[in-house]
Amino acid sequence: MAKLYVKSKDLVELVNTPSWMDKGLGSQNDIKEQERRPGSYGMLGTLTEEHDSIEEEEEEEDDGEKPKKRGPKKKKMTKARLERFRARRVKANARERTRMHGLNDALDNLRRVMPCYSKTQKLSKIETLRLARNYIWALSEVLETGQTLEGKGFVEMLCKGLSQPTSNLVAGCLQLGPQSGLLEKHEEKSTMCDSTVSAHNFNYQSPGLPSPPYGHMETHLLHLKPQPFKSMGDSPFGSHPPDCSTPPYEGPLTPPLSISGNFSLKQDGSPDLEKPYTFIPHYTPVSLSSGHMHSTPFQTGTPRYDVPVDVTYDSYSHHGIGTQLNTIFTD
DNA sequence: TAGGCCATCTGGTCCT
DNA sequence: AGGACCAGATGGCCTA
């Protein structure tokens, strides 16, 4: 077991140093993580046992005492094959770990551009995705209407479909005034809000929002206001957050979509939550002069997500706004 | 203690 | 053949 552990460690270190290693989650921590999780690398131990048992089987087969099994003949697990298999498996595990770390990095970066970011109380993955969707929706509103959102409506938008704790967290964040550190986000690398404070001091309840005006939106809207694009390659998040550790995305950009294309809107501009969510990309003619635009279009007119999802408010939203929310996330 | 969340391992499938 | 991606299984940690 210990032997295998060392082997795995070496292999892990052979993997290209990903960004999570730069951030102090280096291989040492990874190994510690493994130590903390005996089940994980223990699997290799299992493999070893398997290995042994296979060899025993081979020996038995050699003895010829066991009745022959029907079916496709299993390729004999020679020692060399076993070695190769194990090496392949260990390599694949390392790759998978790296891949998942990358995924988590991306999720972390997503958390950072969310209106509510706390180092101390991280949003769960699913809540991050939900909040992100709501946030995009809110930003779309700002872009489309050209006006800043009213506090209450904004908080409600952000909290749709979120769990009660997350709703509290978000609402608490937006309730905090500039003096509470919201504006310091760019200066201090840490938090946009301290969730521990917000969670304790603020109990967001969807319908009966506390007054007076919902938090201090200006600070958040600084974050929200559409930034002038210098070129097509610039994203509104281009400089945000400044301490973003992941290198800027250099891949092909998503073709511009009509703002209203992603949400079915009612006449008053609010999302029509009765309709199933359908993703219909709309092309907006743009100049490709910047050279950044990805020329391969989406499958125009072909809904990519046509999953009718019922996301009625769950038990979390105890007061139940009574709204139905369509979401791309199914639980 | 149950449930939620998470990291990891693993085997299968698809693609290059 | 090997890598990417995925989903299921497993086990640890944390919190209500």
Tab-separated table of C-alpha atoms (C1' of nucleotides) in Angstrom:
chain	number	residue	atom	x	y	z
A	1	MET	CA	0.000	0.000	0.000
A	2	ALA	CA	2.661	2.467	1.021
A	3	LYS	CA	4.664	1.530	-1.985
A	4	LEU	CA	1.792	2.235	-4.278
A	5	TYR	CA	1.164	5.502	-2.544
A	6	VAL	CA	4.621	6.720	-3.370
A	7	LYS	CA	4.164	5.626	-6.919
A	8	SER	CA	0.975	7.572	-7.218
A	9	LYS	CA	2.537	10.625	-5.675
A	10	ASP	CA	5.276	10.578	-8.220
A	11	LEU	CA	2.769	10.302	-10.949
A	12	VAL	CA	0.699	13.104	-9.631
A	13	GLU	CA	3.749	15.293	-9.669
A	14	LEU	CA	4.483	14.321	-13.210
A	15	VAL	CA	1.250	15.885	-14.301
A	16	ASN	CA	1.568	19.371	-15.720
A	17	THR	CA	1.319	21.861	-12.935
A	18	PRO	CA	-2.215	23.149	-13.146
A	19	SER	CA	-3.429	26.450	-11.809
A	20	TRP	CA	-4.668	24.901	-8.597
A	21	MET	CA	-1.094	24.114	-7.759
A	22	ASP	CA	-0.134	27.746	-8.196
A	23	LYS	CA	-2.728	28.691	-5.691
A	24	GLY	CA	-1.172	26.720	-2.930
A	25	LEU	CA	-3.182	23.625	-3.523
A	26	GLY	CA	-0.069	22.015	-4.734
A	27	SER	CA	0.704	18.408	-4.974
A	28	GLN	CA	1.620	18.313	-1.329
A	29	ASN	CA	-1.852	19.304	-0.391
A	30	ASP	CA	-3.126	16.890	-2.892
A	31	ILE	CA	-1.211	14.171	-1.248
A	32	LYS	CA	-2.453	15.304	2.125
A	33	GLU	CA	-5.892	15.103	0.686
A	34	GLN	CA	-5.134	11.584	-0.253
A	35	GLU	CA	-3.893	10.834	3.212
A	36	ARG	CA	-7.065	12.292	4.557
A	37	ARG	CA	-9.004	10.018	2.295
A	38	PRO	CA	-7.767	6.560	2.840
A	39	GLY	CA	-10.471	5.305	0.593
A	40	SER	CA	-9.047	7.039	-2.397
A	41	TYR	CA	-5.577	5.740	-2.823
A	42	GLY	CA	-6.738	2.744	-0.972
A	43	MET	CA	-8.341	1.728	-4.204
A	44	LEU	CA	-4.918	1.064	-5.449
A	45	GLY	CA	-4.525	-1.200	-2.539
A	46	THR	CA	-7.605	-2.944	-3.710
A	47	LEU	CA	-6.022	-3.227	-7.064
A	48	THR	CA	-3.003	-4.789	-5.517
A	49	GLU	CA	-5.155	-7.344	-3.828
A	50	GLU	CA	-6.933	-7.868	-7.086
A	51	HIS	CA	-3.608	-8.252	-8.675
A	52	ASP	CA	-2.685	-10.929	-6.256
A	53	SER	CA	-5.943	-12.688	-6.640
A	54	ILE	CA	-5.641	-12.616	-10.381
A	55	GLU	CA	-2.254	-14.148	-10.157
A	56	GLU	CA	-3.614	-16.769	-7.855
A	57	GLU	CA	-6.315	-17.422	-10.383
A	58	GLU	CA	-3.730	-17.794	-13.039
A	59	GLU	CA	-1.911	-20.267	-10.915
A	60	GLU	CA	-5.091	-22.192	-10.358
A	61	GLU	CA	-5.748	-22.132	-14.043
A	62	ASP	CA	-2.347	-23.516	-14.590
A	63	ASP	CA	-3.177	-26.293	-12.243
A	64	GLY	CA	-6.143	-27.058	-14.423
A	65	GLU	CA	-8.276	-28.146	-11.488
A	66	LYS	CA	-11.021	-25.523	-11.975
A	67	PRO	CA	-13.787	-26.279	-14.437
A	68	LYS	CA	-13.385	-24.204	-17.559
A	69	LYS	CA	-15.713	-21.253	-17.903
A	70	ARG	CA	-17.771	-20.612	-21.007
A	71	GLY	CA	-17.804	-17.380	-22.873
A	72	PRO	CA	-15.076	-15.281	-24.373
A	73	LYS	CA	-11.787	-16.285	-23.053
A	74	LYS	CA	-10.376	-13.718	-20.745
A	75	LYS	CA	-7.021	-12.561	-21.842
A	76	LYS	CA	-4.453	-13.798	-19.497
A	77	MET	CA	-3.277	-11.157	-17.066
A	78	THR	CA	0.400	-11.521	-17.341
A	79	LYS	CA	2.528	-9.550	-15.009
A	80	ALA	CA	3.540	-7.219	-17.792
A	81	ARG	CA	-0.071	-6.602	-18.779
A	82	LEU	CA	-0.995	-5.996	-15.214
A	83	GLU	CA	1.819	-3.528	-14.838
A	84	ARG	CA	0.712	-1.674	-17.929
A	85	PHE	CA	-2.869	-1.683	-16.783
A	86	ARG	CA	-1.952	-0.331	-13.414
A	87	ALA	CA	0.258	2.374	-14.862
A	88	ARG	CA	-2.486	3.359	-17.243
A	89	ARG	CA	-5.004	3.458	-14.454
A	90	VAL	CA	-2.802	5.592	-12.224
A	91	LYS	CA	-2.163	7.967	-15.083
A	92	ALA	CA	-5.839	8.171	-15.872
A	93	ASN	CA	-6.621	8.887	-12.243
A	94	ALA	CA	-4.109	11.709	-12.202
A	95	ARG	CA	-5.601	13.140	-15.357
A	96	GLU	CA	-9.068	12.877	-13.958
A	97	ARG	CA	-7.995	14.635	-10.799
A	98	THR	CA	-6.408	17.401	-12.819
A	99	ARG	CA	-9.496	17.690	-14.934
A	100	MET	CA	-11.715	18.000	-11.910
A	101	HIS	CA	-9.386	20.555	-10.388
A	102	GLY	CA	-9.676	22.555	-13.576
A	103	LEU	CA	-13.398	22.320	-13.398
A	104	ASN	CA	-13.343	23.500	-9.820
A	105	ASP	CA	-11.034	26.338	-10.758
A	106	ALA	CA	-13.500	27.469	-13.342
A	107	LEU	CA	-16.253	27.227	-10.804
A	108	ASP	CA	-14.208	29.257	-8.390
A	109	ASN	CA	-13.683	31.942	-10.965
A	110	LEU	CA	-17.378	31.924	-11.556
A	111	ARG	CA	-17.945	32.385	-7.845
A	112	ARG	CA	-15.687	35.407	-7.899
A	113	VAL	CA	-17.684	37.249	-10.493
A	114	MET	CA	-20.905	36.528	-8.718
A	115	PRO	CA	-22.502	39.402	-6.826
A	116	CYS	CA	-21.967	37.445	-3.684
A	117	TYR	CA	-18.568	36.079	-3.104
A	118	SER	CA	-17.192	34.925	0.157
A	119	LYS	CA	-14.032	33.080	0.863
A	120	THR	CA	-15.317	31.931	4.179
A	121	GLN	CA	-18.577	30.522	2.968
A	122	LYS	CA	-18.326	29.204	-0.502
A	123	LEU	CA	-21.442	28.591	-2.480
A	124	SER	CA	-21.945	25.009	-3.405
A	125	LYS	CA	-21.428	24.033	-6.992
A	126	ILE	CA	-25.055	23.769	-7.829
A	127	GLU	CA	-25.918	27.011	-6.085
A	128	THR	CA	-23.091	28.743	-7.902
A	129	LEU	CA	-24.501	27.638	-11.207
A	130	ARG	CA	-27.987	28.681	-10.248
A	131	LEU	CA	-26.863	32.057	-9.037
A	132	ALA	CA	-24.815	32.492	-12.177
A	133	ARG	CA	-27.833	31.875	-14.301
A	134	ASN	CA	-29.872	34.369	-12.304
A	135	TYR	CA	-27.061	36.855	-12.495
A	136	ILE	CA	-26.839	36.563	-16.249
A	137	TRP	CA	-30.527	37.098	-16.380
A	138	ALA	CA	-30.206	40.200	-14.213
A	139	LEU	CA	-27.393	41.544	-16.337
A	140	SER	CA	-29.448	40.945	-19.417
A	141	GLU	CA	-32.167	43.028	-17.881
A	142	VAL	CA	-29.785	45.851	-17.190
A	143	LEU	CA	-28.451	45.754	-20.703
A	144	GLU	CA	-31.841	45.590	-22.259
A	145	THR	CA	-33.643	48.184	-20.212
A	146	GLY	CA	-30.626	50.361	-19.855
A	147	GLN	CA	-31.511	51.173	-16.336
A	148	THR	CA	-30.287	49.948	-13.045
A	149	LEU	CA	-32.428	47.474	-11.295
A	150	GLU	CA	-34.473	48.279	-8.317
A	151	GLY	CA	-33.068	46.666	-5.244
A	152	LYS	CA	-35.931	44.451	-4.371
A	153	GLY	CA	-36.464	43.191	-7.825
A	154	PHE	CA	-32.811	42.580	-8.232
A	155	VAL	CA	-32.505	40.540	-5.093
A	156	GLU	CA	-35.548	38.561	-6.037
A	157	MET	CA	-34.102	37.915	-9.435
A	158	LEU	CA	-30.884	36.685	-7.987
A	159	CYS	CA	-32.540	34.494	-5.440
A	160	LYS	CA	-34.937	32.700	-7.680
A	161	GLY	CA	-34.601	29.008	-7.222
A	162	LEU	CA	-31.835	29.295	-4.702
A	163	SER	CA	-31.924	27.557	-1.395
A	164	GLN	CA	-32.897	29.543	1.654
A	165	PRO	CA	-29.363	29.746	3.011
A	166	THR	CA	-28.034	30.955	-0.305
A	167	SER	CA	-30.868	33.422	-0.616
A	168	ASN	CA	-29.991	34.757	2.796
A	169	LEU	CA	-26.412	34.987	1.783
A	170	VAL	CA	-27.112	36.860	-1.424
A	171	ALA	CA	-29.609	39.177	0.172
A	172	GLY	CA	-27.251	39.782	3.018
A	173	CYS	CA	-24.486	40.664	0.629
A	174	LEU	CA	-26.613	43.208	-1.139
A	175	GLN	CA	-27.845	44.602	2.092
A	176	LEU	CA	-24.371	45.564	3.166
A	177	GLY	CA	-23.481	49.142	2.521
A	178	PRO	CA	-20.302	50.433	0.947
A	179	GLN	CA	-18.837	50.892	4.357
A	180	SER	CA	-19.147	47.196	4.922
A	181	GLY	CA	-16.505	46.453	2.474
A	182	LEU	CA	-18.345	45.934	-0.741
A	183	LEU	CA	-16.261	48.475	-2.466
A	184	GLU	CA	-13.156	47.013	-1.107
A	185	LYS	CA	-13.580	43.962	-3.159
A	186	HIS	CA	-11.096	45.083	-5.672
A	187	GLU	CA	-8.632	46.173	-3.097
A	188	GLU	CA	-8.805	43.254	-0.812
A	189	LYS	CA	-8.590	39.988	-2.476
A	190	SER	CA	-10.894	38.451	-0.001
A	191	THR	CA	-14.574	38.907	0.163
A	192	MET	CA	-17.255	40.903	-1.436
A	193	CYS	CA	-19.213	40.303	1.662
A	194	ASP	CA	-18.783	38.335	4.752
A	195	SER	CA	-21.321	35.660	4.536
A	196	THR	CA	-21.055	34.870	8.168
A	197	VAL	CA	-22.227	38.341	8.938
A	198	SER	CA	-24.890	38.330	6.338
A	199	ALA	CA	-26.175	34.926	7.156
A	200	HIS	CA	-26.641	35.802	10.756
A	201	ASN	CA	-27.878	39.306	10.498
A	202	PHE	CA	-30.070	39.095	7.544
A	203	ASN	CA	-32.896	36.797	6.954
A	204	TYR	CA	-34.026	37.151	3.434
A	205	GLN	CA	-37.619	36.331	2.869
A	206	SER	CA	-38.705	36.555	-0.655
A	207	PRO	CA	-42.022	38.378	-0.403
A	208	GLY	CA	-41.565	40.532	2.630
A	209	LEU	CA	-38.311	42.163	1.911
A	210	PRO	CA	-36.948	44.342	4.617
A	211	SER	CA	-36.811	48.004	4.132
A	212	PRO	CA	-35.638	50.587	3.516
A	213	PRO	CA	-34.376	50.244	0.141
A	214	TYR	CA	-32.891	47.045	-0.491
A	215	GLY	CA	-29.317	47.253	0.449
A	216	HIS	CA	-27.024	49.559	-1.337
A	217	MET	CA	-27.377	48.685	-4.863
A	218	GLU	CA	-25.041	51.246	-6.254
A	219	THR	CA	-22.118	49.268	-5.108
A	220	HIS	CA	-23.372	46.203	-6.717
A	221	LEU	CA	-24.415	47.989	-9.825
A	222	LEU	CA	-20.934	49.239	-10.228
A	223	HIS	CA	-20.297	45.652	-10.769
A	224	LEU	CA	-23.380	45.284	-12.877
A	225	LYS	CA	-23.168	48.211	-15.208
A	226	PRO	CA	-22.195	47.211	-18.661
A	227	GLN	CA	-18.680	48.177	-19.422
A	228	PRO	CA	-17.845	49.750	-22.718
A	229	PHE	CA	-16.364	47.139	-24.945
A	230	LYS	CA	-13.112	48.079	-26.492
A	231	SER	CA	-13.318	45.309	-28.937
A	232	MET	CA	-15.275	42.214	-29.482
A	233	GLY	CA	-12.648	40.363	-27.605
A	234	ASP	CA	-13.254	42.307	-24.449
A	235	SER	CA	-15.690	40.938	-22.022
A	236	PRO	CA	-17.486	42.915	-19.392
A	237	PHE	CA	-15.663	40.714	-16.955
A	238	GLY	CA	-12.404	41.315	-18.661
A	239	SER	CA	-10.872	43.106	-15.769
A	240	HIS	CA	-12.979	41.555	-13.139
A	241	PRO	CA	-11.868	40.311	-10.812
A	242	PRO	CA	-8.400	41.719	-11.070
A	243	ASP	CA	-6.945	38.955	-9.041
A	244	CYS	CA	-8.377	36.262	-11.194
A	245	SER	CA	-5.755	33.605	-11.175
A	246	THR	CA	-6.842	31.724	-14.212
A	247	PRO	CA	-5.376	33.035	-17.426
A	248	PRO	CA	-7.878	34.813	-19.613
A	249	TYR	CA	-9.893	32.652	-21.867
A	250	GLU	CA	-8.289	32.639	-25.225
A	251	GLY	CA	-10.520	30.248	-26.976
A	252	PRO	CA	-13.192	31.079	-29.463
A	253	LEU	CA	-15.827	33.441	-28.271
A	254	THR	CA	-19.438	32.660	-28.154
A	255	PRO	CA	-21.313	34.391	-30.905
A	256	PRO	CA	-23.301	37.309	-29.604
A	257	LEU	CA	-26.760	36.402	-28.633
A	258	SER	CA	-29.771	38.529	-28.529
A	259	ILE	CA	-30.341	39.381	-24.953
A	260	SER	CA	-33.881	38.261	-24.960
A	261	GLY	CA	-32.985	35.133	-26.739
A	262	ASN	CA	-32.225	33.172	-23.670
A	263	PHE	CA	-35.278	33.927	-21.674
A	264	SER	CA	-38.803	33.983	-22.819
A	265	LEU	CA	-39.945	37.365	-21.729
A	266	LYS	CA	-43.378	38.558	-20.898
A	267	GLN	CA	-44.736	41.853	-22.135
A	268	ASP	CA	-43.519	43.664	-19.092
A	269	GLY	CA	-40.080	42.352	-19.670
A	270	SER	CA	-40.017	39.840	-16.889
A	271	PRO	CA	-39.077	36.343	-17.818
A	272	ASP	CA	-41.976	34.201	-18.764
A	273	LEU	CA	-41.485	31.449	-16.347
A	274	GLU	CA	-44.456	29.520	-17.533
A	275	LYS	CA	-42.696	28.536	-20.672
A	276	PRO	CA	-40.176	25.811	-20.677
A	277	TYR	CA	-36.695	27.049	-21.028
A	278	THR	CA	-35.572	26.876	-24.551
A	279	PHE	CA	-32.248	28.001	-25.668
A	280	ILE	CA	-32.534	29.624	-29.027
A	281	PRO	CA	-29.479	31.443	-30.149
A	282	HIS	CA	-30.113	34.574	-32.098
A	283	TYR	CA	-27.406	35.982	-34.221
A	284	THR	CA	-26.636	39.588	-34.092
A	285	PRO	CA	-24.652	40.763	-37.049
A	286	VAL	CA	-21.299	41.885	-35.823
A	287	SER	CA	-18.142	43.018	-37.324
A	288	LEU	CA	-15.524	40.375	-37.325
A	289	SER	CA	-12.818	42.899	-37.783
A	290	SER	CA	-11.390	42.294	-34.386
A	291	GLY	CA	-10.494	38.873	-35.508
A	292	HIS	CA	-11.631	37.397	-32.235
A	293	MET	CA	-14.953	36.236	-33.361
A	294	HIS	CA	-15.352	32.584	-33.727
A	295	SER	CA	-16.624	31.954	-37.172
A	296	THR	CA	-18.303	28.692	-36.459
A	297	PRO	CA	-21.869	29.478	-35.584
A	298	PHE	CA	-24.033	27.670	-33.176
A	299	GLN	CA	-26.489	25.443	-34.790
A	300	THR	CA	-28.680	28.333	-35.650
A	301	GLY	CA	-32.278	27.670	-34.948
A	302	THR	CA	-31.562	24.414	-33.284
A	303	PRO	CA	-32.405	24.582	-29.654
A	304	ARG	CA	-29.536	23.232	-27.761
A	305	TYR	CA	-31.354	22.941	-24.512
A	306	ASP	CA	-34.923	22.101	-24.885
A	307	VAL	CA	-35.393	20.490	-21.578
A	308	PRO	CA	-38.635	21.558	-20.088
A	309	VAL	CA	-37.709	21.866	-16.510
A	310	ASP	CA	-40.043	22.374	-13.714
A	311	VAL	CA	-38.396	24.400	-11.076
A	312	THR	CA	-41.157	25.386	-8.849
A	313	TYR	CA	-39.966	26.881	-5.668
A	314	ASP	CA	-38.919	24.142	-3.442
A	315	SER	CA	-39.288	23.800	0.241
A	316	TYR	CA	-36.430	26.149	0.801
A	317	SER	CA	-38.359	29.181	-0.225
A	318	HIS	CA	-40.726	28.879	2.606
A	319	HIS	CA	-42.820	31.925	1.880
A	320	GLY	CA	-43.078	30.820	-1.665
A	321	ILE	CA	-43.223	33.687	-4.044
A	322	GLY	CA	-45.455	31.411	-5.960
A	323	THR	CA	-43.427	31.945	-9.009
A	324	GLN	CA	-42.307	29.169	-11.125
A	325	LEU	CA	-38.850	29.217	-12.346
A	326	ASN	CA	-37.585	27.545	-15.376
A	327	THR	CA	-34.035	26.570	-15.192
A	328	ILE	CA	-31.553	24.622	-17.096
A	329	PHE	CA	-30.624	22.792	-14.003
A	330	THR	CA	-32.489	19.727	-13.088
A	331	ASP	CA	-31.949	18.126	-9.768
B	1	DT	C1'	-27.087	10.848	13.335
B	2	DA	C1'	-28.856	11.816	8.763
B	3	DG	C1'	-28.217	14.422	4.861
B	4	DG	C1'	-25.610	17.496	1.897
B	5	DC	C1'	-21.487	18.286	-0.300
B	6	DC	C1'	-17.237	17.033	-1.980
B	7	DA	C1'	-12.941	14.541	-3.877
B	8	DT	C1'	-11.396	10.583	-5.739
B	9	DC	C1'	-11.322	6.147	-8.152
B	10	DT	C1'	-13.106	3.472	-11.717
B	11	DG	C1'	-14.854	1.533	-15.984
B	12	DG	C1'	-17.227	2.686	-20.115
B	13	DT	C1'	-17.693	5.361	-24.358
B	14	DC	C1'	-16.279	8.372	-27.836
B	15	DC	C1'	-12.869	10.678	-30.457
B	16	DT	C1'	-8.369	11.584	-32.576
C	1	DA	C1'	-3.524	3.391	-28.212
C	2	DG	C1'	-4.341	7.049	-25.487
C	3	DG	C1'	-6.850	11.034	-23.886
C	4	DA	C1'	-11.219	13.433	-22.672
C	5	DC	C1'	-15.449	13.058	-20.742
C	6	DC	C1'	-18.951	11.009	-18.026
C	7	DA	C1'	-21.569	8.767	-14.401
C	8	DG	C1'	-21.650	5.536	-10.584
C	9	DA	C1'	-19.585	4.133	-6.292
C	10	DT	C1'	-17.302	5.134	-2.130
C	11	DG	C1'	-15.949	7.352	1.879
C	12	DG	C1'	-14.760	11.638	4.550
C	13	DC	C1'	-16.164	16.074	6.504
C	14	DC	C1'	-19.497	19.226	8.197
C	15	DT	C1'	-23.740	20.900	10.008
C	16	DA	C1'	-28.492	21.032	11.658
